Amino acid sequence: MLQTVFSRALPRLSRLSVCHYSAAAIPAPSTQPEVHYNKLFINNQWQDATSGKTFPTINPATGEVICQVAEADEADVDKAVKAARNAFRLGSPWRRMDASHRGLLLTRLADAIERDSAYLAELETLDNGKPYAVSYTVDLPNVVKCLRYYAGWADKWEGKTIPIDGDYFCYTRHEPIGVCGQIIPVGHLIQQASGGSNLKKVTLELGGKSPNIILSDANMEDAVEQSHFALFFNQGQCCCAGSRTYVQADIYDEFVERSVERAKRRVVGNPFDLKTEQGPQVDQEQFNKILGYISSGKREGAKLMCGGGVAADRGYFIQPTVFGDVQDDMTIAREEIFGPVMQILKFKNLEEVVTRANDTKYGLAAAVFTKDIDKAHYVSNGLRAGTVWINCYDVFGAQAPFGGYKASGNGRELGEYGLDNYTEVKTVTIKVPQKNS
């Protein structure tokens, strides 16, 4: 239905989900998986960059170079776009392919990924430091689920017949936009370049500073664990991380104490060790940026409860860090840290916390923990965010749309809503001859 022409990284075909796994069910990883492909994949062929340039990809656990990867530039993008447009031309084999067969091709891709899940998980962990257990039990299964979900949609994206006035038969078709490009980072720059020049259709999933609201009637043990997961999952490198934890005043002290205890128990280390909960940050730049935010928090008066430093002699490891007594105007409460730094803020009542939670340029996700269904609905209805979780966090499915309000992006990915971004609606109206009286 669409041609993805270029990406510096694999498109995020899936989202995170809460995962409880058994180490016994996970195959032992190779800590040095062989890298078979490091070139550009254009027109069904692996090839060097036109310029011959490469760049190093770094193992964040050691700081060592894994391999050199072909570095694409404008000439390579043009080549990929040309190949995709040729595949999409009117009358081409791809254009004439039955929708059901396109679905079959997606299913075959899902099967191949499932077959090689252990190897792909090893590469993921080697490249970005994510614990192998998470790569294998969360990332890869969700990629497979996502592909199979959309394989099912391939022959079901139907139009409508419309009873307009007069002697006409009117119907709609959902047709693919055509060649699409998917690029993971610098979304706001893409928006400026595309929207400001030639009205290209753009869908963006950007950053967040998501509020996680803990009411006094919440199950304390569950709220502490879920809030820990909401912030620290993937080393805190999650666009929808629960990075502003608002706790009602009468349970604040206990929640902070328990959260600090949980953070201190978090296992940081070799991402290939199945006992590891937290690996290194993705690169040196992010590592330095997070340490800078920690310094900012201390400088602006937040109370450092635990962590705050480097967690290993080499690699980009940072200690699980918790700040208490955080105020809304502090830098760590306003800007996206994208690291293992938890900020806990105190509030008194619902009206106050909803107002404070919405006082941000972002609006990607939010959560509320409570046993009171009326309070849950009140808070979820008031929050300006694309996703709101109640008594859970980071629960995703290929079937449910994901995206943000305000500066967190526009458009939606996943689910039926995600198809809207890649299709145009065509109206076809046919004159119906009438028999002469």
CSV table of N, CA, C and O in Angstrom, one decimal, residues 169-279:
chain,number,residue,atom,x,y,z
A,169,PHE,N,-24.9,7.3,-9.2
A,169,PHE,CA,-24.3,6.3,-8.3
A,169,PHE,C,-23.0,6.9,-7.8
A,169,PHE,O,-22.1,7.2,-8.6
A,170,CYS,N,-22.8,7.0,-6.5
A,170,CYS,CA,-21.6,7.7,-5.9
A,170,CYS,C,-20.9,6.7,-5.0
A,170,CYS,O,-21.6,6.1,-4.1
A,171,TYR,N,-19.6,6.6,-5.1
A,171,TYR,CA,-18.9,5.7,-4.2
A,171,TYR,C,-17.5,6.3,-3.9
A,171,TYR,O,-17.0,7.2,-4.6
A,172,THR,N,-16.9,5.9,-2.8
A,172,THR,CA,-15.5,6.3,-2.5
A,172,THR,C,-14.5,5.2,-2.6
A,172,THR,O,-14.9,4.0,-2.3
A,173,ARG,N,-13.3,5.5,-2.9
A,173,ARG,CA,-12.2,4.6,-2.9
A,173,ARG,C,-11.1,5.1,-2.0
A,173,ARG,O,-10.9,6.3,-1.9
A,174,HIS,N,-10.5,4.2,-1.2
A,174,HIS,CA,-9.3,4.6,-0.4
A,174,HIS,C,-8.1,4.2,-1.2
A,174,HIS,O,-7.8,3.0,-1.4
A,175,GLU,N,-7.3,5.2,-1.7
A,175,GLU,CA,-6.2,4.9,-2.6
A,175,GLU,C,-4.9,5.4,-1.9
A,175,GLU,O,-4.9,6.4,-1.1
A,176,PRO,N,-3.8,4.6,-2.1
A,176,PRO,CA,-2.5,5.0,-1.4
A,176,PRO,C,-2.0,6.4,-1.9
A,176,PRO,O,-2.2,6.7,-3.1
A,177,ILE,N,-1.4,7.1,-1.0
A,177,ILE,CA,-0.8,8.4,-1.4
A,177,ILE,C,0.2,8.2,-2.4
A,177,ILE,O,0.4,9.0,-3.4
A,178,GLY,N,1.0,7.2,-2.3
A,178,GLY,CA,2.1,6.9,-3.2
A,178,GLY,C,3.4,6.7,-2.4
A,178,GLY,O,3.4,6.1,-1.3
A,179,VAL,N,4.5,7.2,-2.9
A,179,VAL,CA,5.8,7.1,-2.3
A,179,VAL,C,5.8,7.8,-0.9
A,179,VAL,O,5.5,9.0,-0.9
A,180,CYS,N,6.2,7.2,0.1
A,180,CYS,CA,6.3,7.8,1.4
A,180,CYS,C,7.7,7.6,2.0
A,180,CYS,O,8.3,6.6,1.8
A,181,GLY,N,8.2,8.6,2.7
A,181,GLY,CA,9.5,8.5,3.4
A,181,GLY,C,9.2,8.4,4.9
A,181,GLY,O,8.4,9.2,5.4
A,182,GLN,N,10.0,7.6,5.6
A,182,GLN,CA,9.9,7.5,7.0
A,182,GLN,C,11.2,7.7,7.6
A,182,GLN,O,12.2,7.0,7.3
A,183,ILE,N,11.3,8.7,8.5
A,183,ILE,CA,12.6,9.1,9.1
A,183,ILE,C,12.3,9.2,10.6
A,183,ILE,O,11.3,9.8,11.1
A,184,ILE,N,13.1,8.5,11.5
A,184,ILE,CA,12.8,8.5,12.9
A,184,ILE,C,13.1,9.8,13.6
A,184,ILE,O,12.2,10.3,14.3
A,185,PRO,N,14.2,10.5,13.5
A,185,PRO,CA,14.5,11.6,14.4
A,185,PRO,C,14.1,12.9,13.7
A,185,PRO,O,13.5,13.0,12.6
A,186,VAL,N,14.3,14.0,14.4
A,186,VAL,CA,14.2,15.4,13.9
A,186,VAL,C,12.8,15.7,13.3
A,186,VAL,O,12.8,16.3,12.2
A,187,GLY,N,11.7,15.2,13.9
A,187,GLY,CA,10.4,15.3,13.3
A,187,GLY,C,10.0,16.8,13.1
A,187,GLY,O,9.4,17.1,12.0
A,188,HIS,N,10.3,17.7,14.0
A,188,HIS,CA,9.9,19.1,13.8
A,188,HIS,C,10.5,19.7,12.6
A,188,HIS,O,10.0,20.6,11.9
A,189,LEU,N,11.8,19.3,12.3
A,189,LEU,CA,12.4,19.8,11.1
A,189,LEU,C,11.8,19.3,9.8
A,189,LEU,O,11.7,20.0,8.8
A,190,ILE,N,11.3,18.1,9.8
A,190,ILE,CA,10.6,17.5,8.7
A,190,ILE,C,9.3,18.3,8.4
A,190,ILE,O,9.0,18.6,7.3
A,191,GLN,N,8.6,18.6,9.5
A,191,GLN,CA,7.4,19.4,9.4
A,191,GLN,C,7.6,20.7,8.8
A,191,GLN,O,6.9,21.2,7.9
A,192,GLN,N,8.7,21.4,9.2
A,192,GLN,CA,9.0,22.7,8.7
A,192,GLN,C,9.3,22.6,7.2
A,192,GLN,O,8.9,23.4,6.4
A,193,ALA,N,10.2,21.6,6.8
A,193,ALA,CA,10.6,21.5,5.5
A,193,ALA,C,9.5,21.1,4.5
A,193,ALA,O,9.4,21.6,3.4
A,194,SER,N,8.6,20.2,5.0
A,194,SER,CA,7.6,19.7,4.1
A,194,SER,C,6.4,20.6,4.1
A,194,SER,O,5.9,21.0,3.0
A,195,GLY,N,5.9,21.0,5.2
A,195,GLY,CA,4.7,21.8,5.3
A,195,GLY,C,4.9,23.2,4.8
A,195,GLY,O,4.0,23.8,4.2
A,196,GLY,N,6.1,23.7,4.9
A,196,GLY,CA,6.4,25.1,4.6
A,196,GLY,C,6.7,25.3,3.1
A,196,GLY,O,6.8,26.4,2.6
A,197,SER,N,6.9,24.2,2.4
A,197,SER,CA,7.2,24.4,1.0
A,197,SER,C,6.2,23.9,0.0
A,197,SER,O,5.7,24.6,-0.8
A,198,ASN,N,5.9,22.6,0.1
A,198,ASN,CA,5.0,22.0,-1.0
A,198,ASN,C,3.8,21.2,-0.5
A,198,ASN,O,3.3,20.4,-1.1
A,199,LEU,N,3.4,21.5,0.7
A,199,LEU,CA,2.1,20.9,1.3
A,199,LEU,C,2.2,19.4,1.3
A,199,LEU,O,1.2,18.8,1.2
A,200,LYS,N,3.3,18.9,1.6
A,200,LYS,CA,3.4,17.4,1.7
A,200,LYS,C,2.7,17.0,3.0
A,200,LYS,O,2.6,17.7,4.0
A,201,LYS,N,2.0,15.9,2.9
A,201,LYS,CA,1.3,15.4,4.1
A,201,LYS,C,2.3,14.8,5.1
A,201,LYS,O,3.2,14.0,4.7
A,202,VAL,N,2.3,15.2,6.3
A,202,VAL,CA,3.2,14.8,7.3
A,202,VAL,C,2.5,14.2,8.6
A,202,VAL,O,1.6,14.8,9.1
A,203,THR,N,3.0,13.1,9.1
A,203,THR,CA,2.5,12.6,10.4
A,203,THR,C,3.7,12.6,11.3
A,203,THR,O,4.8,12.1,10.9
A,204,LEU,N,3.6,13.1,12.5
A,204,LEU,CA,4.7,13.2,13.4
A,204,LEU,C,4.4,12.7,14.7
A,204,LEU,O,3.4,13.0,15.3
A,205,GLU,N,5.3,11.9,15.3
A,205,GLU,CA,5.3,11.5,16.7
A,205,GLU,C,6.5,12.0,17.3
A,205,GLU,O,7.6,11.6,17.0
A,206,LEU,N,6.3,13.1,18.2
A,206,LEU,CA,7.4,13.8,18.7
A,206,LEU,C,7.6,13.5,20.2
A,206,LEU,O,7.3,12.4,20.7
A,207,GLY,N,8.1,14.4,21.0
A,207,GLY,CA,8.5,14.1,22.4
A,207,GLY,C,7.3,14.3,23.3
A,207,GLY,O,6.2,14.5,22.9
A,208,GLY,N,7.6,14.1,24.6
A,208,GLY,CA,6.6,14.2,25.6
A,208,GLY,C,7.2,14.5,27.0
A,208,GLY,O,8.4,14.4,27.2
A,209,LYS,N,6.3,15.0,27.8
A,209,LYS,CA,6.7,15.2,29.3
A,209,LYS,C,5.4,14.7,30.0
A,209,LYS,O,4.7,15.5,30.7
A,210,SER,N,5.2,13.4,29.9
A,210,SER,CA,3.9,12.9,30.3
A,210,SER,C,3.6,12.8,31.8
A,210,SER,O,4.5,12.3,32.6
A,211,PRO,N,2.5,13.3,32.3
A,211,PRO,CA,2.1,13.3,33.7
A,211,PRO,C,1.6,11.9,34.1
A,211,PRO,O,0.8,11.3,33.4
A,212,ASN,N,2.1,11.4,35.2
A,212,ASN,CA,1.6,10.2,35.8
A,212,ASN,C,1.0,10.5,37.2
A,212,ASN,O,1.8,10.9,38.1
A,213,ILE,N,-0.3,10.5,37.3
A,213,ILE,CA,-1.0,11.0,38.5
A,213,ILE,C,-1.4,9.9,39.5
A,213,ILE,O,-2.1,9.0,39.1
A,214,ILE,N,-0.9,10.0,40.7
A,214,ILE,CA,-1.2,9.0,41.7
A,214,ILE,C,-2.1,9.6,42.8
A,214,ILE,O,-1.7,10.4,43.5
A,215,LEU,N,-3.4,9.1,42.8
A,215,LEU,CA,-4.3,9.6,43.8
A,215,LEU,C,-4.2,8.8,45.1
A,215,LEU,O,-3.6,7.7,45.1
A,216,SER,N,-4.6,9.4,46.2
A,216,SER,CA,-4.4,8.9,47.5
A,216,SER,C,-5.1,7.5,47.7
A,216,SER,O,-4.7,6.8,48.6
A,217,ASP,N,-6.1,7.2,46.9
A,217,ASP,CA,-6.8,5.9,47.1
A,217,ASP,C,-6.2,4.8,46.2
A,217,ASP,O,-6.7,3.7,46.2
A,218,ALA,N,-5.1,5.1,45.5
A,218,ALA,CA,-4.5,4.1,44.6
A,218,ALA,C,-3.9,2.9,45.4
A,218,ALA,O,-3.5,3.1,46.6
A,219,ASN,N,-3.8,1.8,44.8
A,219,ASN,CA,-3.1,0.6,45.4
A,219,ASN,C,-1.6,1.0,45.4
A,219,ASN,O,-1.0,1.1,44.3
A,220,MET,N,-1.1,1.2,46.6
A,220,MET,CA,0.3,1.8,46.7
A,220,MET,C,1.3,0.9,46.1
A,220,MET,O,2.2,1.4,45.3
A,221,GLU,N,1.3,-0.3,46.4
A,221,GLU,CA,2.4,-1.2,45.8
A,221,GLU,C,2.4,-1.2,44.3
A,221,GLU,O,3.4,-1.1,43.6
A,222,ASP,N,1.2,-1.3,43.7
A,222,ASP,CA,1.1,-1.4,42.3
A,222,ASP,C,1.4,0.0,41.7
A,222,ASP,O,2.1,0.0,40.6
A,223,ALA,N,1.0,1.1,42.3
A,223,ALA,CA,1.3,2.4,41.8
A,223,ALA,C,2.8,2.7,41.8
A,223,ALA,O,3.3,3.2,40.8
A,224,VAL,N,3.5,2.2,42.8
A,224,VAL,CA,4.9,2.4,42.9
A,224,VAL,C,5.6,1.6,41.8
A,224,VAL,O,6.5,2.2,41.1
A,225,GLU,N,5.3,0.4,41.6
A,225,GLU,CA,5.9,-0.5,40.6
A,225,GLU,C,5.6,0.0,39.2
A,225,GLU,O,6.5,0.1,38.3
A,226,GLN,N,4.3,0.4,38.9
A,226,GLN,CA,4.0,0.8,37.6
A,226,GLN,C,4.6,2.2,37.3
A,226,GLN,O,5.0,2.4,36.1
A,227,SER,N,4.7,3.0,38.3
A,227,SER,CA,5.4,4.3,38.0
A,227,SER,C,6.9,4.2,37.8
A,227,SER,O,7.5,4.9,37.0
A,228,HIS,N,7.5,3.2,38.5
A,228,HIS,CA,8.9,2.9,38.3
A,228,HIS,C,9.1,2.4,36.8
A,228,HIS,O,10.0,2.9,36.1
A,229,PHE,N,8.2,1.5,36.4
A,229,PHE,CA,8.3,1.0,35.0
A,229,PHE,C,8.0,2.1,34.0
A,229,PHE,O,8.7,2.2,33.0
A,230,ALA,N,7.1,3.0,34.3
A,230,ALA,CA,6.7,4.1,33.4
A,230,ALA,C,7.8,5.0,33.1
A,230,ALA,O,8.0,5.5,32.0
A,231,LEU,N,8.7,5.2,34.1
A,231,LEU,CA,9.8,6.1,33.9
A,231,LEU,C,11.1,5.4,33.4
A,231,LEU,O,11.8,5.9,32.5
A,232,PHE,N,11.4,4.3,34.0
A,232,PHE,CA,12.7,3.7,33.8
A,232,PHE,C,12.8,2.7,32.7
A,232,PHE,O,13.9,2.3,32.3
A,233,PHE,N,11.7,2.3,32.1
A,233,PHE,CA,11.7,1.4,31.0
A,233,PHE,C,12.6,1.9,29.9
A,233,PHE,O,12.5,3.1,29.5
A,234,ASN,N,13.4,1.0,29.3
A,234,ASN,CA,14.2,1.4,28.2
A,234,ASN,C,15.2,2.5,28.5
A,234,ASN,O,15.5,3.4,27.8
A,235,GLN,N,15.7,2.4,29.8
A,235,GLN,CA,16.7,3.4,30.3
A,235,GLN,C,16.1,4.8,30.3
A,235,GLN,O,16.8,5.8,30.3
A,236,GLY,N,14.8,4.9,30.4
A,236,GLY,CA,14.1,6.2,30.4
A,236,GLY,C,14.0,6.8,29.0
A,236,GLY,O,13.5,7.9,28.8
A,237,GLN,N,14.5,6.1,28.0
A,237,GLN,CA,14.5,6.6,26.6
A,237,GLN,C,13.2,6.2,25.9
A,237,GLN,O,13.2,5.4,25.0
A,238,CYS,N,12.1,6.7,26.4
A,238,CYS,CA,10.8,6.4,25.8
A,238,CYS,C,10.0,7.7,25.7
A,238,CYS,O,9.9,8.5,26.7
A,239,CYS,N,9.5,8.0,24.5
A,239,CYS,CA,8.9,9.3,24.2
A,239,CYS,C,7.7,9.6,25.1
A,239,CYS,O,7.4,10.7,25.5
A,240,CYS,N,7.0,8.5,25.6
A,240,CYS,CA,5.8,8.7,26.4
A,240,CYS,C,6.1,8.3,27.9
A,240,CYS,O,5.2,8.1,28.6
A,241,ALA,N,7.4,8.3,28.3
A,241,ALA,CA,7.7,8.0,29.7
A,241,ALA,C,6.9,8.8,30.7
A,241,ALA,O,6.7,10.0,30.4
A,242,GLY,N,6.5,8.2,31.8
A,242,GLY,CA,5.8,9.0,32.8
A,242,GLY,C,6.8,9.8,33.6
A,242,GLY,O,7.2,9.5,34.7
A,243,SER,N,7.2,10.9,33.0
A,243,SER,CA,8.3,11.7,33.5
A,243,SER,C,8.0,12.8,34.5
A,243,SER,O,8.9,13.5,35.0
A,244,ARG,N,6.7,13.0,34.7
A,244,ARG,CA,6.3,13.9,35.8
A,244,ARG,C,5.3,13.1,36.7
A,244,ARG,O,4.2,12.9,36.3
A,245,THR,N,5.8,12.6,37.8
A,245,THR,CA,5.0,11.8,38.7
A,245,THR,C,4.3,12.7,39.8
A,245,THR,O,5.0,13.2,40.7
A,246,TYR,N,3.0,12.9,39.6
A,246,TYR,CA,2.3,13.8,40.6
A,246,TYR,C,1.7,12.8,41.6
A,246,TYR,O,0.9,11.9,41.3
A,247,VAL,N,2.0,13.1,42.9
A,247,VAL,CA,1.5,12.2,44.0
A,247,VAL,C,0.7,13.1,45.0
A,247,VAL,O,1.1,14.2,45.4
A,248,GLN,N,-0.5,12.6,45.3
A,248,GLN,CA,-1.4,13.4,46.2
A,248,GLN,C,-0.7,13.5,47.6
A,248,GLN,O,0.0,12.6,48.1
A,249,ALA,N,-0.9,14.6,48.2
A,249,ALA,CA,-0.1,15.0,49.4
A,249,ALA,C,-0.1,14.0,50.5
A,249,ALA,O,0.9,13.8,51.2
A,250,ASP,N,-1.3,13.4,50.8
A,250,ASP,CA,-1.4,12.6,52.0
A,250,ASP,C,-0.7,11.2,51.8
A,250,ASP,O,-0.5,10.5,52.8
A,251,ILE,N,-0.3,10.9,50.6
A,251,ILE,CA,0.5,9.6,50.5
A,251,ILE,C,1.9,9.9,49.9
A,251,ILE,O,2.7,9.0,49.6
A,252,TYR,N,2.2,11.2,49.7
A,252,TYR,CA,3.4,11.6,49.1
A,252,TYR,C,4.7,11.0,49.7
A,252,TYR,O,5.5,10.4,49.0
A,253,ASP,N,4.8,11.2,51.0
A,253,ASP,CA,6.1,10.7,51.7
A,253,ASP,C,6.3,9.2,51.5
A,253,ASP,O,7.4,8.7,51.3
A,254,GLU,N,5.2,8.4,51.7
A,254,GLU,CA,5.3,7.0,51.6
A,254,GLU,C,5.7,6.6,50.2
A,254,GLU,O,6.5,5.7,49.9
A,255,PHE,N,5.0,7.2,49.2
A,255,PHE,CA,5.3,6.9,47.8
A,255,PHE,C,6.7,7.2,47.4
A,255,PHE,O,7.4,6.4,46.8
A,256,VAL,N,7.3,8.4,47.9
A,256,VAL,CA,8.6,8.7,47.6
A,256,VAL,C,9.6,7.7,48.2
A,256,VAL,O,10.5,7.2,47.6
A,257,GLU,N,9.3,7.3,49.4
A,257,GLU,CA,10.2,6.4,50.1
A,257,GLU,C,10.2,5.0,49.4
A,257,GLU,O,11.3,4.4,49.2
A,258,ARG,N,9.1,4.6,49.0
A,258,ARG,CA,9.0,3.3,48.3
A,258,ARG,C,9.6,3.4,46.9
A,258,ARG,O,10.3,2.4,46.4
A,259,SER,N,9.5,4.5,46.2
A,259,SER,CA,10.0,4.7,44.9
A,259,SER,C,11.5,4.7,45.0
A,259,SER,O,12.2,4.1,44.1
A,260,VAL,N,12.1,5.3,46.0
A,260,VAL,CA,13.5,5.3,46.2
A,260,VAL,C,14.1,3.9,46.4
A,260,VAL,O,15.1,3.5,45.8
A,261,GLU,N,13.4,3.2,47.3
A,261,GLU,CA,13.8,1.8,47.5
A,261,GLU,C,13.8,1.0,46.3
A,261,GLU,O,14.7,0.2,46.0
A,262,ARG,N,12.7,1.1,45.4
A,262,ARG,CA,12.6,0.4,44.2
A,262,ARG,C,13.7,0.8,43.2
A,262,ARG,O,14.3,-0.1,42.6
A,263,ALA,N,14.0,2.1,43.1
A,263,ALA,CA,15.1,2.5,42.2
A,263,ALA,C,16.5,2.0,42.6
A,263,ALA,O,17.3,1.6,41.8
A,264,LYS,N,16.7,1.9,43.9
A,264,LYS,CA,18.0,1.4,44.4
A,264,LYS,C,18.1,-0.1,44.1
A,264,LYS,O,19.2,-0.7,44.0
A,265,ARG,N,17.0,-0.8,44.0
A,265,ARG,CA,17.0,-2.3,43.7
A,265,ARG,C,17.2,-2.6,42.2
A,265,ARG,O,17.4,-3.7,41.8
A,266,ARG,N,17.0,-1.5,41.4
A,266,ARG,CA,17.1,-1.7,39.9
A,266,ARG,C,18.4,-2.2,39.5
A,266,ARG,O,19.5,-1.7,39.9
A,267,VAL,N,18.4,-3.3,38.7
A,267,VAL,CA,19.7,-3.9,38.3
A,267,VAL,C,20.2,-3.3,37.0
A,267,VAL,O,19.6,-3.3,36.0
A,268,VAL,N,21.4,-2.6,37.1
A,268,VAL,CA,22.0,-1.9,36.0
A,268,VAL,C,23.2,-2.7,35.6
A,268,VAL,O,24.0,-3.1,36.5
A,269,GLY,N,23.4,-3.0,34.3
A,269,GLY,CA,24.6,-3.7,34.0
A,269,GLY,C,24.6,-4.2,32.5
A,269,GLY,O,23.9,-3.6,31.7
A,270,ASN,N,25.3,-5.3,32.3
A,270,ASN,CA,25.5,-5.9,31.0
A,270,ASN,C,24.1,-6.2,30.4
A,270,ASN,O,23.3,-7.0,30.9
A,271,PRO,N,23.7,-5.6,29.2
A,271,PRO,CA,22.4,-5.8,28.7
A,271,PRO,C,22.1,-7.2,28.2
A,271,PRO,O,21.0,-7.6,28.0
A,272,PHE,N,23.2,-8.0,28.0
A,272,PHE,CA,23.0,-9.4,27.6
A,272,PHE,C,22.8,-10.3,28.8
A,272,PHE,O,22.4,-11.5,28.6
A,273,ASP,N,22.9,-9.8,30.0
A,273,ASP,CA,22.6,-10.6,31.2
A,273,ASP,C,21.1,-10.6,31.4
A,273,ASP,O,20.5,-9.5,31.5
A,274,LEU,N,20.5,-11.8,31.5
A,274,LEU,CA,19.0,-11.8,31.6
A,274,LEU,C,18.5,-11.2,32.9
A,274,LEU,O,17.3,-11.0,33.1
A,275,LYS,N,19.4,-11.0,33.9
A,275,LYS,CA,19.0,-10.4,35.2
A,275,LYS,C,19.0,-8.8,35.1
A,275,LYS,O,18.4,-8.2,36.0
A,276,THR,N,19.5,-8.3,34.1
A,276,THR,CA,19.7,-6.9,33.9
A,276,THR,C,18.3,-6.2,33.6
A,276,THR,O,17.6,-6.6,32.7
A,277,GLU,N,18.0,-5.1,34.3
A,277,GLU,CA,16.8,-4.4,34.1
A,277,GLU,C,17.1,-3.1,33.3
A,277,GLU,O,16.3,-2.6,32.5
A,278,GLN,N,18.3,-2.6,33.4
A,278,GLN,CA,18.7,-1.3,32.8
A,278,GLN,C,20.1,-1.4,32.2
A,278,GLN,O,21.1,-1.7,32.9
A,279,GLY,N,20.2,-1.1,30.9
A,279,GLY,CA,21.5,-1.1,30.2
A,279,GLY,C,22.0,0.3,30.1
A,279,GLY,O,21.5,1.2,30.8
